[in-house]
mmCIF file of C-alpha atoms and ligand atoms in Angstrom:
data_model
loop_
_atom_site.group_PDB
_atom_site.id
_atom_site.type_symbol
_atom_site.label_atom_id
_atom_site.label_comp_id
_atom_site.label_asym_id
_atom_site.label_seq_id
_atom_site.Cartn_x
_atom_site.Cartn_y
_atom_site.Cartn_z
ATOM 1 C CA GLN A 372 0.687 -134.867 151.605
ATOM 2 C CA ALA A 373 -2.754 -133.151 152.781
ATOM 3 C CA LYS A 374 -4.041 -134.893 149.499
ATOM 4 C CA ARG A 375 -2.464 -138.389 151.306
ATOM 5 C CA ALA A 376 -4.141 -137.513 154.980
ATOM 6 C CA GLY A 377 -7.946 -136.992 153.140
ATOM 7 C CA GLY A 378 -7.481 -139.622 151.266
ATOM 8 C CA ASN A 379 -6.590 -142.363 154.397
ATOM 9 C CA THR A 380 -10.243 -140.482 156.443
ATOM 10 C CA TYR A 381 -11.948 -141.120 153.324
ATOM 11 C CA CYS A 382 -10.565 -144.842 154.197
ATOM 12 C CA PHE A 383 -11.479 -144.251 157.317
ATOM 13 C CA TYR A 384 -14.889 -143.206 156.856
ATOM 14 C CA ASP A 385 -16.613 -145.454 154.777
ATOM 15 C CA LYS A 386 -16.267 -147.731 156.973
ATOM 16 C CA LYS A 387 -17.631 -146.940 159.566
ATOM 17 C CA TYR A 388 -19.517 -145.486 157.867
ATOM 18 C CA GLU A 389 -21.413 -149.106 156.653
ATOM 19 C CA PRO A 390 -23.780 -151.650 157.274
ATOM 20 C CA PRO A 391 -25.500 -148.057 158.856
ATOM 21 C CA ARG A 392 -26.203 -149.501 162.526
ATOM 22 C CA VAL A 393 -29.361 -150.151 162.828
ATOM 23 C CA ASP A 394 -31.564 -148.732 165.055
ATOM 24 C CA ARG A 395 -32.519 -151.186 168.967
ATOM 25 C CA TYR A 396 -35.029 -149.131 170.308
ATOM 26 C CA GLN A 397 -37.222 -148.422 166.622
ATOM 27 C CA LEU A 398 -36.085 -152.442 166.014
ATOM 28 C CA ALA A 399 -37.849 -153.076 169.000
ATOM 29 C CA ASN A 400 -40.740 -150.779 167.918
ATOM 30 C CA ASP A 401 -40.972 -151.948 164.353
ATOM 31 C CA LEU A 402 -41.024 -155.721 166.312
ATOM 32 C CA LYS A 403 -44.145 -154.954 168.505
ATOM 33 C CA LYS A 404 -45.944 -153.966 165.351
ATOM 34 C CA ALA A 405 -45.171 -156.731 162.913
ATOM 35 C CA VAL A 406 -47.205 -158.879 164.334
ATOM 36 C CA HIS A 407 -50.590 -156.663 163.286
ATOM 37 C CA ARG A 408 -48.101 -155.624 160.224
ATOM 38 C CA GLY A 409 -48.491 -159.555 159.322
ATOM 39 C CA GLU A 410 -44.312 -159.172 158.660
ATOM 40 C CA LEU A 411 -44.020 -162.568 160.394
ATOM 41 C CA GLU A 412 -44.223 -165.845 158.826
ATOM 42 C CA VAL A 413 -43.485 -169.044 160.104
ATOM 43 C CA HIS A 414 -41.168 -171.301 157.740
ATOM 44 C CA TYR A 415 -40.848 -175.482 157.981
ATOM 45 C CA GLN A 416 -38.435 -177.490 157.909
ATOM 46 C CA PRO A 417 -38.666 -181.738 157.420
ATOM 47 C CA ILE A 418 -37.714 -183.518 159.997
ATOM 48 C CA VAL A 419 -36.833 -187.340 158.544
ATOM 49 C CA GLU A 420 -37.145 -190.453 160.348
ATOM 50 C CA VAL A 421 -33.609 -192.153 159.032
ATOM 51 C CA GLU A 422 -35.020 -195.602 158.834
ATOM 52 C CA ARG A 423 -38.170 -195.132 157.580
ATOM 53 C CA ASN A 424 -36.960 -192.325 155.112
ATOM 54 C CA ILE A 425 -39.904 -190.926 155.884
ATOM 55 C CA ILE A 426 -40.895 -186.896 157.067
ATOM 56 C CA ARG A 427 -41.654 -187.553 160.762
ATOM 57 C CA GLY A 428 -42.897 -183.518 160.698
ATOM 58 C CA PHE A 429 -41.378 -180.335 160.608
ATOM 59 C CA GLU A 430 -39.598 -177.215 163.006
ATOM 60 C CA ALA A 431 -41.406 -174.118 162.286
ATOM 61 C CA LEU A 432 -39.188 -171.006 162.389
ATOM 62 C CA ILE A 433 -39.768 -168.263 162.199
ATOM 63 C CA ARG A 434 -39.263 -165.022 159.855
ATOM 64 C CA TRP A 435 -39.542 -161.254 160.231
ATOM 65 C CA LYS A 436 -40.613 -159.371 156.420
ATOM 66 C CA HIS A 437 -39.178 -156.173 157.613
ATOM 67 C CA HIS A 438 -40.904 -153.028 155.364
ATOM 68 C CA ARG A 439 -37.854 -151.735 155.093
ATOM 69 C CA MET A 440 -34.925 -153.621 155.616
ATOM 70 C CA GLY A 441 -36.064 -157.404 154.071
ATOM 71 C CA TRP A 442 -36.367 -160.340 156.113
ATOM 72 C CA ILE A 443 -34.222 -159.985 159.275
ATOM 73 C CA SER A 444 -32.772 -163.232 161.079
ATOM 74 C CA PRO A 445 -34.869 -164.520 164.013
ATOM 75 C CA THR A 446 -31.049 -165.163 165.857
ATOM 76 C CA GLU A 447 -30.882 -161.324 165.341
ATOM 77 C CA PHE A 448 -34.275 -160.699 166.430
ATOM 78 C CA ILE A 449 -35.505 -163.128 169.409
ATOM 79 C CA PRO A 450 -32.523 -161.288 171.383
ATOM 80 C CA LEU A 451 -34.336 -157.946 171.035
ATOM 81 C CA ALA A 452 -37.581 -159.451 171.926
ATOM 82 C CA GLU A 453 -36.439 -161.860 174.596
ATOM 83 C CA GLU A 454 -35.026 -158.179 176.018
ATOM 84 C CA THR A 455 -37.818 -156.037 175.312
ATOM 85 C CA GLY A 456 -40.754 -158.447 176.450
ATOM 86 C CA LEU A 457 -42.397 -158.906 173.523
ATOM 87 C CA ILE A 458 -40.901 -162.724 173.299
ATOM 88 C CA ASN A 459 -44.172 -164.102 175.296
ATOM 89 C CA GLN A 460 -46.642 -163.126 172.601
ATOM 90 C CA ILE A 461 -44.628 -163.925 169.853
ATOM 91 C CA GLY A 462 -43.385 -167.704 170.991
ATOM 92 C CA LEU A 463 -47.877 -167.617 172.170
ATOM 93 C CA TRP A 464 -47.777 -166.693 168.218
ATOM 94 C CA VAL A 465 -45.542 -169.277 166.760
ATOM 95 C CA ILE A 466 -47.442 -171.883 168.612
ATOM 96 C CA GLN A 467 -50.653 -170.432 167.965
ATOM 97 C CA LYS A 468 -50.203 -170.765 164.163
ATOM 98 C CA ALA A 469 -48.051 -173.461 164.007
ATOM 99 C CA CYS A 470 -50.879 -176.376 165.687
ATOM 100 C CA HIS A 471 -53.370 -174.696 162.788
ATOM 101 C CA ASP A 472 -50.690 -175.141 160.552
ATOM 102 C CA MET A 473 -50.620 -178.511 161.353
ATOM 103 C CA LYS A 474 -53.654 -179.311 162.030
ATOM 104 C CA ARG A 475 -54.842 -178.125 159.059
ATOM 105 C CA LEU A 476 -52.032 -180.410 157.164
ATOM 106 C CA ARG A 477 -52.932 -183.801 158.479
ATOM 107 C CA ARG A 478 -56.826 -182.548 157.754
ATOM 108 C CA LEU A 479 -55.876 -182.261 154.401
ATOM 109 C CA HIS A 480 -52.694 -185.045 153.767
ATOM 110 C CA GLY A 481 -52.976 -187.097 156.912
ATOM 111 C CA SER A 482 -49.879 -186.174 157.775
ATOM 112 C CA PRO A 483 -47.579 -184.912 159.643
ATOM 113 C CA LYS A 484 -46.214 -187.024 162.547
ATOM 114 C CA MET A 485 -45.103 -184.130 165.030
ATOM 115 C CA ILE A 486 -44.642 -180.317 164.368
ATOM 116 C CA ALA A 487 -41.885 -178.468 166.244
ATOM 117 C CA VAL A 488 -41.891 -175.318 167.823
ATOM 118 C CA ASN A 489 -38.735 -173.535 169.767
ATOM 119 C CA LEU A 490 -39.504 -172.003 172.993
ATOM 120 C CA SER A 491 -37.561 -169.255 175.012
ATOM 121 C CA PRO A 492 -35.695 -169.666 177.903
ATOM 122 C CA LEU A 493 -38.275 -166.950 178.929
ATOM 123 C CA GLN A 494 -41.148 -168.797 178.137
ATOM 124 C CA LEU A 495 -40.110 -171.375 180.781
ATOM 125 C CA GLU A 496 -40.891 -168.886 183.188
ATOM 126 C CA ASN A 497 -43.536 -168.369 182.270
ATOM 127 C CA LYS A 498 -46.187 -169.494 185.341
ATOM 128 C CA GLN A 499 -48.951 -169.591 182.622
ATOM 129 C CA LEU A 500 -47.383 -171.669 179.328
ATOM 130 C CA PRO A 501 -48.499 -174.687 180.274
ATOM 131 C CA LYS A 502 -52.552 -173.375 180.476
ATOM 132 C CA GLN A 503 -51.958 -171.334 177.313
ATOM 133 C CA ILE A 504 -50.726 -173.910 175.369
ATOM 134 C CA ARG A 505 -53.316 -176.472 176.236
ATOM 135 C CA ASP A 506 -56.001 -173.310 175.563
ATOM 136 C CA ILE A 507 -54.427 -173.447 171.871
ATOM 137 C CA LEU A 508 -54.077 -177.195 171.570
ATOM 138 C CA ARG A 509 -58.239 -176.982 171.853
ATOM 139 C CA ALA A 510 -58.813 -174.194 170.128
ATOM 140 C CA SER A 511 -56.565 -175.322 166.790
ATOM 141 C CA GLY A 512 -58.033 -179.327 167.819
ATOM 142 C CA LEU A 513 -54.256 -180.764 167.446
ATOM 143 C CA ALA A 514 -53.236 -183.273 169.729
ATOM 144 C CA ALA A 515 -51.109 -182.460 172.162
ATOM 145 C CA ASN A 516 -48.212 -185.263 171.471
ATOM 146 C CA ARG A 517 -47.953 -183.911 168.117
ATOM 147 C CA LEU A 518 -47.084 -180.920 169.829
ATOM 148 C CA GLU A 519 -42.725 -181.090 171.209
ATOM 149 C CA LEU A 520 -41.222 -177.823 172.411
ATOM 150 C CA GLU A 521 -37.668 -176.721 171.793
ATOM 151 C CA ILE A 522 -35.310 -175.974 174.649
ATOM 152 C CA THR A 523 -31.981 -175.179 175.074
ATOM 153 C CA GLU A 524 -29.889 -176.399 177.688
ATOM 154 C CA SER A 525 -29.136 -172.221 178.344
ATOM 155 C CA ALA A 526 -32.782 -172.291 179.272
ATOM 156 C CA ILE A 527 -32.701 -174.274 180.991
ATOM 157 C CA ALA A 528 -29.706 -173.299 183.044
ATOM 158 C CA GLN A 529 -31.395 -170.197 183.550
ATOM 159 C CA ASN A 530 -33.588 -171.275 186.613
ATOM 160 C CA VAL A 531 -33.415 -175.269 186.315
ATOM 161 C CA GLU A 532 -36.263 -175.981 189.273
ATOM 162 C CA THR A 533 -39.092 -173.804 187.922
ATOM 163 C CA ALA A 534 -37.183 -175.191 184.155
ATOM 164 C CA ILE A 535 -38.107 -178.166 185.356
ATOM 165 C CA GLU A 536 -41.288 -177.552 186.835
ATOM 166 C CA THR A 537 -43.249 -176.316 183.476
ATOM 167 C CA LEU A 538 -41.569 -178.954 181.568
ATOM 168 C CA GLN A 539 -43.075 -181.666 183.763
ATOM 169 C CA GLU A 540 -46.496 -179.853 183.894
ATOM 170 C CA LEU A 541 -46.571 -179.611 179.586
ATOM 171 C CA VAL A 542 -44.917 -183.945 179.408
ATOM 172 C CA LYS A 543 -48.667 -185.073 182.058
ATOM 173 C CA MET A 544 -50.382 -183.647 179.104
ATOM 174 C CA GLY A 545 -49.391 -185.329 176.302
ATOM 175 C CA VAL A 546 -46.274 -182.743 174.872
ATOM 176 C CA GLN A 547 -42.813 -183.537 174.189
ATOM 177 C CA ILE A 548 -39.970 -182.619 174.434
ATOM 178 C CA SER A 549 -36.203 -181.455 172.400
ATOM 179 C CA ILE A 550 -33.471 -180.565 173.827
ATOM 180 C CA ASP A 551 -32.056 -178.202 170.956
ATOM 181 C CA ASP A 552 -28.340 -178.066 170.500
ATOM 182 C CA PHE A 553 -27.358 -180.191 172.695
ATOM 183 C CA GLY A 554 -23.598 -180.161 173.377
ATOM 184 C CA THR A 555 -22.943 -176.062 173.332
ATOM 185 C CA GLY A 556 -24.485 -175.122 176.119
ATOM 186 C CA TYR A 557 -23.560 -175.668 179.493
ATOM 187 C CA SER A 558 -24.402 -178.843 178.679
ATOM 188 C CA SER A 559 -24.175 -181.388 181.507
ATOM 189 C CA LEU A 560 -24.806 -184.789 182.108
ATOM 190 C CA SER A 561 -26.737 -184.831 185.129
ATOM 191 C CA TYR A 562 -29.670 -183.125 183.087
ATOM 192 C CA LEU A 563 -30.421 -185.674 181.341
ATOM 193 C CA LYS A 564 -31.231 -187.629 184.416
ATOM 194 C CA ARG A 565 -33.550 -185.006 185.504
ATOM 195 C CA LEU A 566 -34.715 -182.957 182.738
ATOM 196 C CA PRO A 567 -37.886 -184.299 181.755
ATOM 197 C CA PHE A 568 -37.258 -185.341 177.617
ATOM 198 C CA HIS A 569 -37.985 -187.261 174.781
ATOM 199 C CA ASN A 570 -36.003 -186.331 172.095
ATOM 200 C CA LEU A 571 -31.788 -185.291 172.307
ATOM 201 C CA LYS A 572 -30.828 -182.748 169.323
ATOM 202 C CA ILE A 573 -27.133 -183.129 168.900
ATOM 203 C CA ASP A 574 -25.604 -179.328 167.328
ATOM 204 C CA LYS A 575 -25.307 -178.977 164.222
ATOM 205 C CA SER A 576 -21.238 -178.683 164.212
ATOM 206 C CA PHE A 577 -20.534 -182.257 165.599
ATOM 207 C CA ILE A 578 -22.611 -183.341 162.177
ATOM 208 C CA GLN A 579 -20.162 -180.536 160.399
ATOM 209 C CA SER A 580 -16.498 -180.900 161.424
ATOM 210 C CA GLY A 581 -15.585 -184.062 160.058
ATOM 211 C CA LYS A 582 -13.118 -184.761 162.345
ATOM 212 C CA VAL A 583 -13.147 -187.812 164.410
ATOM 213 C CA GLU A 584 -13.002 -186.165 167.767
ATOM 214 C CA ASP A 585 -16.212 -185.113 167.600
ATOM 215 C CA GLU A 586 -17.400 -188.542 165.698
ATOM 216 C CA ALA A 587 -16.107 -190.093 168.327
ATOM 217 C CA ILE A 588 -18.820 -188.046 171.219
ATOM 218 C CA LEU A 589 -21.781 -188.336 169.377
ATOM 219 C CA LYS A 590 -20.897 -192.424 169.539
ATOM 220 C CA ALA A 591 -21.097 -191.916 172.964
ATOM 221 C CA VAL A 592 -23.608 -189.521 172.774
ATOM 222 C CA ILE A 593 -25.731 -191.405 171.269
ATOM 223 C CA MET A 594 -24.707 -194.317 173.138
ATOM 224 C CA ILE A 595 -25.980 -192.623 176.411
ATOM 225 C CA ALA A 596 -28.848 -191.026 174.920
ATOM 226 C CA HIS A 597 -30.443 -194.705 173.404
ATOM 227 C CA GLN A 598 -29.992 -196.784 177.545
ATOM 228 C CA LEU A 599 -32.220 -193.213 178.225
ATOM 229 C CA GLN A 600 -35.015 -194.490 175.273
ATOM 230 C CA LYS A 601 -34.555 -190.865 174.204
ATOM 231 C CA LYS A 602 -34.514 -189.961 170.410
ATOM 232 C CA VAL A 603 -31.873 -188.307 169.018
ATOM 233 C CA VAL A 604 -31.536 -185.510 165.859
ATOM 234 C CA ALA A 605 -29.164 -184.888 163.640
ATOM 235 C CA GLU A 606 -29.540 -181.055 163.019
ATOM 236 C CA GLY A 607 -27.939 -179.287 159.856
ATOM 237 C CA VAL A 608 -27.393 -181.872 157.302
ATOM 238 C CA GLU A 609 -25.799 -181.154 154.457
ATOM 239 C CA THR A 610 -24.026 -182.867 152.255
ATOM 240 C CA PHE A 611 -24.643 -187.715 151.318
ATOM 241 C CA ASP A 612 -21.133 -187.404 153.770
ATOM 242 C CA GLN A 613 -23.111 -186.422 157.281
ATOM 243 C CA PHE A 614 -25.958 -188.619 156.147
ATOM 244 C CA GLU A 615 -23.802 -191.632 156.064
ATOM 245 C CA LEU A 616 -21.859 -190.493 159.115
ATOM 246 C CA LEU A 617 -25.625 -189.441 161.180
ATOM 247 C CA ASN A 618 -27.400 -193.882 159.404
ATOM 248 C CA ARG A 619 -24.043 -195.209 160.244
ATOM 249 C CA LEU A 620 -23.940 -193.242 163.764
ATOM 250 C CA HIS A 621 -28.040 -195.176 164.347
ATOM 251 C CA PHE A 622 -29.441 -190.980 164.160
ATOM 252 C CA ASP A 623 -33.356 -191.284 164.641
ATOM 253 C CA TYR A 624 -34.069 -188.136 162.861
ATOM 254 C CA PHE A 625 -32.651 -185.677 161.341
ATOM 255 C CA GLN A 626 -33.201 -182.394 159.291
ATOM 256 C CA GLY A 627 -30.414 -179.602 157.353
ATOM 257 C CA TYR A 628 -30.784 -178.091 153.661
ATOM 258 C CA LEU A 629 -29.772 -181.859 152.460
ATOM 259 C CA VAL A 630 -33.437 -182.650 152.849
ATOM 260 C CA SER A 631 -34.752 -178.986 152.719
ATOM 261 C CA LYS A 632 -34.659 -175.650 153.838
ATOM 262 C CA PRO A 633 -37.287 -174.589 155.717
ATOM 263 C CA ILE A 634 -40.790 -174.129 153.592
ATOM 264 C CA PRO A 635 -43.534 -171.607 153.761
ATOM 265 C CA VAL A 636 -46.686 -173.029 154.618
ATOM 266 C CA ASP A 637 -48.529 -171.989 151.665
ATOM 267 C CA LEU A 638 -45.429 -174.321 150.038
ATOM 268 C CA LEU A 639 -46.432 -177.809 151.761
ATOM 269 C CA PRO A 640 -49.302 -179.070 150.621
ATOM 270 C CA GLN A 641 -47.499 -178.800 147.206
ATOM 271 C CA TYR A 642 -43.898 -180.083 149.397
ATOM 272 C CA LEU A 643 -44.865 -183.021 150.779
ATOM 273 C CA ASN A 644 -47.014 -183.932 147.716
ATOM 274 C CA GLN A 645 -43.418 -184.550 145.663
ATOM 275 C CA GLN A 646 -41.776 -186.094 149.593
ATOM 276 C CA ALA A 647 -41.613 -189.403 148.708
ATOM 277 C CA THR A 648 -39.418 -189.035 145.551
ATOM 278 C CA LYS A 649 -37.567 -186.326 147.083
ATOM 279 C CA ILE A 650 -36.683 -188.492 150.440
ATOM 280 C CA THR A 651 -35.829 -192.301 148.090
ATOM 281 C CA GLU A 652 -33.414 -189.529 146.678
ATOM 282 C CA ILE A 653 -31.288 -189.508 148.836
ATOM 283 C CA LYS A 654 -30.460 -192.966 150.080
ATOM 284 C CA MET A 655 -30.387 -194.186 146.419
ATOM 285 C CA LEU A 656 -27.320 -190.702 145.197
HETATM 286 P P1 C2E B 1463 -32.723 -173.524 165.895
HETATM 287 O O1 C2E B 1463 -33.613 -173.910 166.746
HETATM 288 O O2 C2E B 1463 -31.053 -174.149 165.839
HETATM 289 O O3 C2E B 1463 -33.039 -173.699 164.412
HETATM 290 C C1 C2E B 1463 -31.966 -174.325 163.253
HETATM 291 C C2 C2E B 1463 -31.020 -173.563 162.385
HETATM 292 O O4 C2E B 1463 -30.642 -174.202 161.489
HETATM 293 C C3 C2E B 1463 -32.403 -172.616 161.772
HETATM 294 O O5 C2E B 1463 -32.390 -170.426 161.363
HETATM 295 C C4 C2E B 1463 -32.500 -173.554 160.587
HETATM 296 O O6 C2E B 1463 -33.070 -172.712 159.163
HETATM 297 C C5 C2E B 1463 -31.009 -173.150 160.416
HETATM 298 N N1 C2E B 1463 -30.570 -174.993 159.396
HETATM 299 C C6 C2E B 1463 -30.961 -175.759 158.763
HETATM 300 N N2 C2E B 1463 -30.652 -176.984 159.093
HETATM 301 C C7 C2E B 1463 -29.673 -176.568 158.633
HETATM 302 C C8 C2E B 1463 -28.664 -177.079 157.489
HETATM 303 O O7 C2E B 1463 -28.442 -177.669 156.759
HETATM 304 N N3 C2E B 1463 -27.147 -175.756 157.483
HETATM 305 C C9 C2E B 1463 -27.229 -175.106 157.912
HETATM 306 N N4 C2E B 1463 -26.303 -174.182 158.071
HETATM 307 N N5 C2E B 1463 -28.624 -173.849 158.931
HETATM 308 C C10 C2E B 1463 -29.326 -174.636 158.654
HETATM 309 P P2 C2E B 1463 -33.692 -169.474 161.940
HETATM 310 O O8 C2E B 1463 -34.067 -170.001 160.992
HETATM 311 O O9 C2E B 1463 -32.259 -169.204 161.110
HETATM 312 O O10 C2E B 1463 -33.363 -169.791 162.803
HETATM 313 C C11 C2E B 1463 -31.883 -169.637 164.237
HETATM 314 C C12 C2E B 1463 -32.843 -170.056 165.536
HETATM 315 O O11 C2E B 1463 -33.359 -169.364 165.459
HETATM 316 C C13 C2E B 1463 -33.218 -171.141 165.817
HETATM 317 O O12 C2E B 1463 -32.228 -171.930 166.091
HETATM 318 C C14 C2E B 1463 -33.756 -170.989 166.939
HETATM 319 O O13 C2E B 1463 -32.984 -170.881 167.597
HETATM 320 C C15 C2E B 1463 -34.301 -169.620 167.112
HETATM 321 N N6 C2E B 1463 -35.636 -169.113 166.600
HETATM 322 C C16 C2E B 1463 -35.963 -169.666 165.132
HETATM 323 N N7 C2E B 1463 -37.658 -169.962 165.433
HETATM 324 C C17 C2E B 1463 -38.165 -169.475 166.801
HETATM 325 C C18 C2E B 1463 -38.900 -169.165 167.359
HETATM 326 O O14 C2E B 1463 -40.549 -169.299 167.011
HETATM 327 N N8 C2E B 1463 -39.106 -169.242 168.935
HETATM 328 C C19 C2E B 1463 -37.807 -168.852 169.531
HETATM 329 N N9 C2E B 1463 -38.072 -168.710 170.972
HETATM 330 N N10 C2E B 1463 -36.685 -168.949 168.489
HETATM 331 C C20 C2E B 1463 -36.240 -169.006 167.273
HETATM 332 MG MG1 MG B 1464 -34.761 -175.593 167.227
HETATM 333 MG MG1 MG B 1465 -31.539 -176.551 167.132
HETATM 334 MG MG1 MG B 1466 -29.831 -173.586 167.331
#
């Protein structure tokens, strides 16, 4: 009897104690130091132009290699950076790194055309943002129209008027705007006419589900976007079937593991040298 109880208790404890919960306060402190420790990296995922089958640009995706815990996902530490206010500093660092990396790559290769960087809602609330971005562009030598900023619908929903003002200022500078993960948040058709933007990135769930309902929604959304002179981007394309679907529905651009995972900056020159053949393979499969 006692043995059985002990067994059960052990079992219960075992579950409760793994995995050890990370102390968020400690993690926030580590994140503060991560920039100076050089633990943050930016990786780059190719964005492909469907019709011409060429790389249009890259999306910059932040990575954190913690000195003890190893790789931590941005879906975990970006919210932490937002809670602690670190996001403004980290967000600017990503933009700066991405602009410099792309400028250097363009000097080496004459390509790619674009670099896309994700923006947190909090960055959009910062009135200094347009000026800060102008300074970064000037210092890096990258033309404003080669920078694309990705914002989610929820970023806009929080403070619509401020968001629109900031976006308008950025657009005036020549920066391009993409709406990220479209269809998952507070999707509102009125945003499509009120917001200044250039590209609509439809959330990967619509491409990946394989449901007829999702295909119907995709068709309608793409039609609306194209009527409004916007480009449409498919995210999370993993299979050739998904590629055929987006091709048939006249998406303009796509990204996903089918082409490549996000790539460390050191490997980009090598990747660009091989890409011509790689991407042609997709269509010839
Ligand atoms: P996101 O902007 O929607 O980025 C796309 C995410 O999907 C990335 O995850 C990317 O690695 C992943 N992905 C790309 N292709 C595929 C695919 O074929 N299949 C699947 N299953 N996933 C794919 P990641 O890098 O983990 O980033 C997650 C999110 O974290 C991003 O979503 C973005 O919201 C945020 N994030 C990343 N970097 C930054 C940053 O520098 N600043 C801010 N504010 N947020 C960032
Ligand atoms: Mg994004
Ligand atoms: Mg996305
Ligand atoms: Mg996302």
